[in-house]
C-alpha positions as protocol buffer text, in pm:
chain_id: "A"
residue {
  index: 1
  type: MET
  ca { x: 606 y: -3164 z: 397 }
}
residue {
  index: 2
  type: PHE
  ca { x: 876 y: -2954 z: 226 }
}
residue {
  index: 3
  type: PHE
  ca { x: 1211 y: -3113 z: 145 }
}
residue {
  index: 4
  type: PRO
  ca { x: 1458 y: -2854 z: 26 }
}
residue {
  index: 5
  type: GLY
  ca { x: 1657 y: -2919 z: -289 }
}
residue {
  index: 6
  type: LYS
  ca { x: 2013 y: -2812 z: -356 }
}
residue {
  index: 7
  type: LYS
  ca { x: 1912 y: -2460 z: -464 }
}
residue {
  index: 8
  type: GLU
  ca { x: 1690 y: -2403 z: -160 }
}
residue {
  index: 9
  type: LYS
  ca { x: 1963 y: -2529 z: 75 }
}
residue {
  index: 10
  type: ALA
  ca { x: 2222 y: -2306 z: -95 }
}
residue {
  index: 11
  type: ASN
  ca { x: 1988 y: -2005 z: -61 }
}
residue {
  index: 12
  type: ARG
  ca { x: 1924 y: -2082 z: 305 }
}
residue {
  index: 13
  type: ASP
  ca { x: 2296 y: -2117 z: 379 }
}
residue {
  index: 14
  type: LEU
  ca { x: 2364 y: -1791 z: 194 }
}
residue {
  index: 15
  type: VAL
  ca { x: 2092 y: -1604 z: 386 }
}
residue {
  index: 16
  type: GLU
  ca { x: 2219 y: -1740 z: 718 }
}
residue {
  index: 17
  type: GLN
  ca { x: 2573 y: -1636 z: 630 }
}
residue {
  index: 18
  type: ILE
  ca { x: 2465 y: -1281 z: 539 }
}
residue {
  index: 19
  type: ILE
  ca { x: 2260 y: -1247 z: 858 }
}
residue {
  index: 20
  type: LEU
  ca { x: 2555 y: -1355 z: 1071 }
}
residue {
  index: 21
  type: GLU
  ca { x: 2797 y: -1125 z: 888 }
}
residue {
  index: 22
  type: LYS
  ca { x: 2569 y: -821 z: 893 }
}
residue {
  index: 23
  type: TYR
  ca { x: 2391 y: -875 z: 1225 }
}
residue {
  index: 24
  type: ASN
  ca { x: 2540 y: -563 z: 1388 }
}
residue {
  index: 25
  type: GLN
  ca { x: 2444 y: -354 z: 1086 }
}
residue {
  index: 26
  type: TYR
  ca { x: 2085 y: -478 z: 1104 }
}
residue {
  index: 27
  type: TYR
  ca { x: 2079 y: -410 z: 1477 }
}
residue {
  index: 28
  type: ARG
  ca { x: 2197 y: -50 z: 1424 }
}
residue {
  index: 29
  type: LEU
  ca { x: 1930 y: -3 z: 1160 }
}
residue {
  index: 30
  type: ALA
  ca { x: 1656 y: -131 z: 1391 }
}
residue {
  index: 31
  type: TYR
  ca { x: 1788 y: 69 z: 1685 }
}
residue {
  index: 32
  type: SER
  ca { x: 1780 y: 387 z: 1478 }
}
residue {
  index: 33
  type: TYR
  ca { x: 1405 y: 336 z: 1439 }
}
residue {
  index: 34
  type: VAL
  ca { x: 1303 y: 221 z: 1787 }
}
residue {
  index: 35
  type: HIS
  ca { x: 1575 y: 366 z: 2016 }
}
residue {
  index: 36
  type: ASN
  ca { x: 1549 y: 63 z: 2243 }
}
residue {
  index: 37
  type: GLU
  ca { x: 1793 y: -229 z: 2265 }
}
residue {
  index: 38
  type: ALA
  ca { x: 1539 y: -501 z: 2340 }
}
residue {
  index: 39
  type: ASP
  ca { x: 1301 y: -390 z: 2065 }
}
residue {
  index: 40
  type: ALA
  ca { x: 1587 y: -363 z: 1815 }
}
residue {
  index: 41
  type: CYS
  ca { x: 1693 y: -720 z: 1900 }
}
residue {
  index: 42
  type: ASP
  ca { x: 1334 y: -839 z: 1853 }
}
residue {
  index: 43
  type: ILE
  ca { x: 1313 y: -671 z: 1514 }
}
residue {
  index: 44
  type: VAL
  ca { x: 1638 y: -828 z: 1395 }
}
residue {
  index: 45
  type: GLN
  ca { x: 1538 y: -1170 z: 1525 }
}
residue {
  index: 46
  type: ASN
  ca { x: 1198 y: -1151 z: 1354 }
}
residue {
  index: 47
  type: GLY
  ca { x: 1360 y: -1031 z: 1034 }
}
residue {
  index: 48
  type: ALA
  ca { x: 1619 y: -1308 z: 1044 }
}
residue {
  index: 49
  type: TYR
  ca { x: 1347 y: -1567 z: 1104 }
}
residue {
  index: 50
  type: LYS
  ca { x: 1141 y: -1439 z: 810 }
}
residue {
  index: 51
  type: ALA
  ca { x: 1445 y: -1423 z: 582 }
}
residue {
  index: 52
  type: ILE
  ca { x: 1556 y: -1777 z: 662 }
}
residue {
  index: 53
  type: ARG
  ca { x: 1203 y: -1912 z: 645 }
}
residue {
  index: 54
  type: SER
  ca { x: 1141 y: -1761 z: 303 }
}
residue {
  index: 55
  type: SER
  ca { x: 1492 y: -1811 z: 163 }
}
residue {
  index: 56
  type: HIS
  ca { x: 1351 y: -2056 z: -91 }
}
residue {
  index: 57
  type: THR
  ca { x: 1179 y: -1760 z: -263 }
}
residue {
  index: 58
  type: LEU
  ca { x: 1510 y: -1583 z: -332 }
}
residue {
  index: 59
  type: ARG
  ca { x: 1537 y: -1575 z: -710 }
}
residue {
  index: 60
  type: GLN
  ca { x: 1873 y: -1407 z: -756 }
}
residue {
  index: 61
  type: PRO
  ca { x: 2132 y: -1508 z: -495 }
}
residue {
  index: 62
  type: GLU
  ca { x: 2363 y: -1224 z: -601 }
}
residue {
  index: 63
  type: TYR
  ca { x: 2112 y: -978 z: -449 }
}
residue {
  index: 64
  type: VAL
  ca { x: 2082 y: -1159 z: -116 }
}
residue {
  index: 65
  type: GLN
  ca { x: 2217 y: -863 z: 86 }
}
residue {
  index: 66
  type: THR
  ca { x: 1961 y: -624 z: -62 }
}
residue {
  index: 67
  type: TRP
  ca { x: 1686 y: -884 z: -16 }
}
residue {
  index: 68
  type: VAL
  ca { x: 1765 y: -936 z: 354 }
}
residue {
  index: 69
  type: TYR
  ca { x: 1808 y: -562 z: 412 }
}
residue {
  index: 70
  type: ARG
  ca { x: 1463 y: -501 z: 265 }
}
residue {
  index: 71
  type: ILE
  ca { x: 1314 y: -762 z: 499 }
}
residue {
  index: 72
  type: MET
  ca { x: 1480 y: -589 z: 796 }
}
residue {
  index: 73
  type: LEU
  ca { x: 1348 y: -250 z: 682 }
}
residue {
  index: 74
  type: ASN
  ca { x: 997 y: -392 z: 650 }
}
residue {
  index: 75
  type: GLU
  ca { x: 1026 y: -524 z: 1005 }
}
residue {
  index: 76
  type: CYS
  ca { x: 1132 y: -178 z: 1123 }
}
residue {
  index: 77
  type: PHE
  ca { x: 842 y: -15 z: 939 }
}
residue {
  index: 78
  type: GLY
  ca { x: 599 y: -269 z: 1080 }
}
residue {
  index: 79
  type: TYR
  ca { x: 724 y: -220 z: 1432 }
}
residue {
  index: 80
  type: ALA
  ca { x: 725 y: 158 z: 1399 }
}
residue {
  index: 81
  type: GLY
  ca { x: 357 y: 143 z: 1302 }
}
residue {
  index: 82
  type: MET
  ca { x: 262 y: -51 z: 1615 }
}
residue {
  index: 83
  type: PRO
  ca { x: 129 y: 156 z: 1905 }
}
residue {
  index: 84
  type: GLN
  ca { x: 366 y: 176 z: 2199 }
}
residue {
  index: 85
  type: TYR
  ca { x: 230 y: 239 z: 2547 }
}
residue {
  index: 86
  type: ARG
  ca { x: 511 y: 309 z: 2790 }
}
residue {
  index: 87
  type: SER
  ca { x: 540 y: 565 z: 3063 }
}
residue {
  index: 88
  type: PHE
  ca { x: 827 y: 811 z: 3079 }
}
residue {
  index: 89
  type: GLU
  ca { x: 960 y: 629 z: 3383 }
}
residue {
  index: 90
  type: GLN
  ca { x: 963 y: 298 z: 3193 }
}
residue {
  index: 91
  type: MET
  ca { x: 1157 y: 457 z: 2910 }
}
residue {
  index: 92
  type: LEU
  ca { x: 1413 y: 600 z: 3150 }
}
residue {
  index: 93
  type: GLU
  ca { x: 1444 y: 265 z: 3326 }
}
residue {
  index: 94
  type: GLU
  ca { x: 1498 y: 84 z: 2995 }
}
residue {
  index: 95
  type: ASN
  ca { x: 1771 y: 332 z: 2903 }
}
residue {
  index: 96
  type: GLY
  ca { x: 1939 y: 282 z: 3241 }
}
residue {
  index: 97
  type: THR
  ca { x: 1882 y: 633 z: 3374 }
}
residue {
  index: 98
  type: GLU
  ca { x: 1714 y: 750 z: 3689 }
}
residue {
  index: 99
  type: THR
  ca { x: 1396 y: 951 z: 3684 }
}
residue {
  index: 100
  type: GLY
  ca { x: 1473 y: 1317 z: 3639 }
}
residue {
  index: 101
  type: THR
  ca { x: 1823 y: 1274 z: 3499 }
}
residue {
  index: 102
  type: LEU
  ca { x: 1897 y: 1218 z: 3135 }
}
residue {
  index: 103
  type: ASP
  ca { x: 2261 y: 1117 z: 3117 }
}
residue {
  index: 104
  type: SER
  ca { x: 2272 y: 1040 z: 2748 }
}
residue {
  index: 105
  type: TYR
  ca { x: 2507 y: 1198 z: 2497 }
}
residue {
  index: 106
  type: GLU
  ca { x: 2296 y: 1104 z: 2198 }
}
residue {
  index: 107
  type: ASN
  ca { x: 2163 y: 1380 z: 1981 }
}
residue {
  index: 108
  type: ILE
  ca { x: 1804 y: 1365 z: 2104 }
}
residue {
  index: 109
  type: ASP
  ca { x: 1696 y: 1651 z: 1881 }
}
residue {
  index: 110
  type: LEU
  ca { x: 1819 y: 1466 z: 1574 }
}
residue {
  index: 111
  type: HIS
  ca { x: 1632 y: 1148 z: 1672 }
}
residue {
  index: 112
  type: ARG
  ca { x: 1314 y: 1345 z: 1734 }
}
residue {
  index: 113
  type: ALA
  ca { x: 1351 y: 1526 z: 1403 }
}
residue {
  index: 114
  type: LEU
  ca { x: 1404 y: 1196 z: 1221 }
}
residue {
  index: 115
  type: ASP
  ca { x: 1093 y: 1057 z: 1387 }
}
residue {
  index: 116
  type: THR
  ca { x: 885 y: 1336 z: 1229 }
}
residue {
  index: 117
  type: LEU
  ca { x: 978 y: 1226 z: 877 }
}
residue {
  index: 118
  type: PRO
  ca { x: 765 y: 974 z: 688 }
}
residue {
  index: 119
  type: ALA
  ca { x: 904 y: 619 z: 707 }
}
residue {
  index: 120
  type: GLY
  ca { x: 1035 y: 616 z: 350 }
}
residue {
  index: 121
  type: ASP
  ca { x: 1216 y: 949 z: 385 }
}
residue {
  index: 122
  type: ARG
  ca { x: 1359 y: 846 z: 721 }
}
residue {
  index: 123
  type: ALA
  ca { x: 1485 y: 524 z: 563 }
}
residue {
  index: 124
  type: VAL
  ca { x: 1672 y: 721 z: 296 }
}
residue {
  index: 125
  type: ILE
  ca { x: 1843 y: 940 z: 559 }
}
residue {
  index: 126
  type: ILE
  ca { x: 1931 y: 645 z: 783 }
}
residue {
  index: 127
  type: LEU
  ca { x: 2065 y: 434 z: 498 }
}
residue {
  index: 128
  type: LYS
  ca { x: 2269 y: 722 z: 357 }
}
residue {
  index: 129
  type: TYR
  ca { x: 2416 y: 878 z: 669 }
}
residue {
  index: 130
  type: PHE
  ca { x: 2399 y: 611 z: 940 }
}
residue {
  index: 131
  type: GLU
  ca { x: 2464 y: 304 z: 726 }
}
residue {
  index: 132
  type: ASP
  ca { x: 2691 y: 474 z: 466 }
}
residue {
  index: 133
  type: LYS
  ca { x: 2501 y: 328 z: 171 }
}
residue {
  index: 134
  type: LYS
  ca { x: 2541 y: 470 z: -178 }
}
residue {
  index: 135
  type: LEU
  ca { x: 2238 y: 613 z: -355 }
}
residue {
  index: 136
  type: GLU
  ca { x: 2230 y: 319 z: -596 }
}
residue {
  index: 137
  type: GLU
  ca { x: 2228 y: 73 z: -305 }
}
residue {
  index: 138
  type: ILE
  ca { x: 1950 y: 267 z: -134 }
}
residue {
  index: 139
  type: ALA
  ca { x: 1749 y: 260 z: -456 }
}
residue {
  index: 140
  type: ASP
  ca { x: 1793 y: -118 z: -475 }
}
residue {
  index: 141
  type: ILE
  ca { x: 1699 y: -170 z: -111 }
}
residue {
  index: 142
  type: LEU
  ca { x: 1389 y: 50 z: -131 }
}
residue {
  index: 143
  type: ASP
  ca { x: 1308 y: -71 z: -485 }
}
residue {
  index: 144
  type: GLU
  ca { x: 1289 y: 282 z: -623 }
}
residue {
  index: 145
  type: ASN
  ca { x: 1453 y: 491 z: -895 }
}
residue {
  index: 146
  type: VAL
  ca { x: 1785 y: 660 z: -807 }
}
residue {
  index: 147
  type: ASN
  ca { x: 1641 y: 1000 z: -902 }
}
residue {
  index: 148
  type: THR
  ca { x: 1350 y: 942 z: -663 }
}
residue {
  index: 149
  type: ILE
  ca { x: 1599 y: 864 z: -387 }
}
residue {
  index: 150
  type: LYS
  ca { x: 1794 y: 1182 z: -466 }
}
residue {
  index: 151
  type: SER
  ca { x: 1482 y: 1399 z: -447 }
}
residue {
  index: 152
  type: ARG
  ca { x: 1366 y: 1230 z: -124 }
}
residue {
  index: 153
  type: LEU
  ca { x: 1710 y: 1282 z: 26 }
}
residue {
  index: 154
  type: TYR
  ca { x: 1714 y: 1652 z: -70 }
}
residue {
  index: 155
  type: ARG
  ca { x: 1358 y: 1707 z: 54 }
}
residue {
  index: 156
  type: SER
  ca { x: 1426 y: 1521 z: 381 }
}
residue {
  index: 157
  type: LEU
  ca { x: 1746 y: 1712 z: 450 }
}
residue {
  index: 158
  type: LYS
  ca { x: 1561 y: 2039 z: 389 }
}
residue {
  index: 159
  type: LYS
  ca { x: 1290 y: 1932 z: 637 }
}
residue {
  index: 160
  type: LEU
  ca { x: 1550 y: 1829 z: 895 }
}
residue {
  index: 161
  type: ARG
  ca { x: 1732 y: 2161 z: 860 }
}
residue {
  index: 162
  type: GLY
  ca { x: 1405 y: 2342 z: 920 }
}
residue {
  index: 163
  type: ILE
  ca { x: 1323 y: 2131 z: 1224 }
}
residue {
  index: 164
  type: LEU
  ca { x: 1672 y: 2150 z: 1372 }
}
residue {
  index: 165
  type: ALA
  ca { x: 1728 y: 2521 z: 1302 }
}
residue {
  index: 166
  type: GLU
  ca { x: 1760 y: 2710 z: 1626 }
}
residue {
  index: 167
  type: PRO
  ca { x: 1468 y: 2947 z: 1694 }
}
residue {
  index: 168
  type: ASP
  ca { x: 1709 y: 3238 z: 1755 }
}
residue {
  index: 169
  type: GLN
  ca { x: 1865 y: 3189 z: 1412 }
}
residue {
  index: 170
  type: GLU
  ca { x: 1524 y: 3169 z: 1245 }
}
residue {
  index: 171
  type: GLN
  ca { x: 1408 y: 3485 z: 1422 }
}
residue {
  index: 172
  type: GLY
  ca { x: 1730 y: 3663 z: 1327 }
}
residue {
  index: 173
  type: LEU
  ca { x: 1681 y: 3565 z: 963 }
}
residue {
  index: 174
  type: LYS
  ca { x: 1320 y: 3686 z: 970 }
}
residue {
  index: 175
  type: ASP
  ca { x: 1425 y: 4016 z: 1127 }
}
residue {
  index: 176
  type: THR
  ca { x: 1698 y: 4060 z: 864 }
}
residue {
  index: 177
  type: LYS
  ca { x: 1450 y: 3994 z: 582 }
}
residue {
  index: 178
  type: LEU
  ca { x: 1203 y: 4245 z: 735 }
}
residue {
  index: 179
  type: ILE
  ca { x: 1472 y: 4512 z: 762 }
}
residue {
  index: 180
  type: SER
  ca { x: 1598 y: 4455 z: 408 }
}
residue {
  index: 181
  type: SER
  ca { x: 1244 y: 4456 z: 265 }
}
residue {
  index: 182
  type: LYS
  ca { x: 1165 y: 4791 z: 428 }
}
residue {
  index: 183
  type: ARG
  ca { x: 1457 y: 4963 z: 257 }
}
């Protein structure tokens, strides 16, 4: 049987406090991966449970926010790797729309483009632009070098631009290059 000491209790209280303060932020992070309210809630709940349960392993309490954020990201990555078997009708029902009508103002193309990126690259984009994290914070959360984060961000943005570029623009650019190369 495990009886927590003062340090373990302080860590647990600190982790609980951070989870309560940042719950909405963790929910937005999870939702950006799964695009489903119920699944996002499940991810945050599982992440919170794991963080509280393993709070005794926290070595440096000053990095508790990064530590919990990393746990939440791992939950998102784990969930994203699980196979999902839902029909189109089930997805529409979960989103509160009727079959045949998509009444959502979300940028569906952006979500689909983000889903094509590898998990690590998608995490950099989400943390930078959806969670307003600084590059140094992202490096801490993902446990990588800041220069690696910069290159992943640049590469990911370039991929997203290519995916999101309108076909008419791409064709126009190709035609322009062909015309200029023939001169």
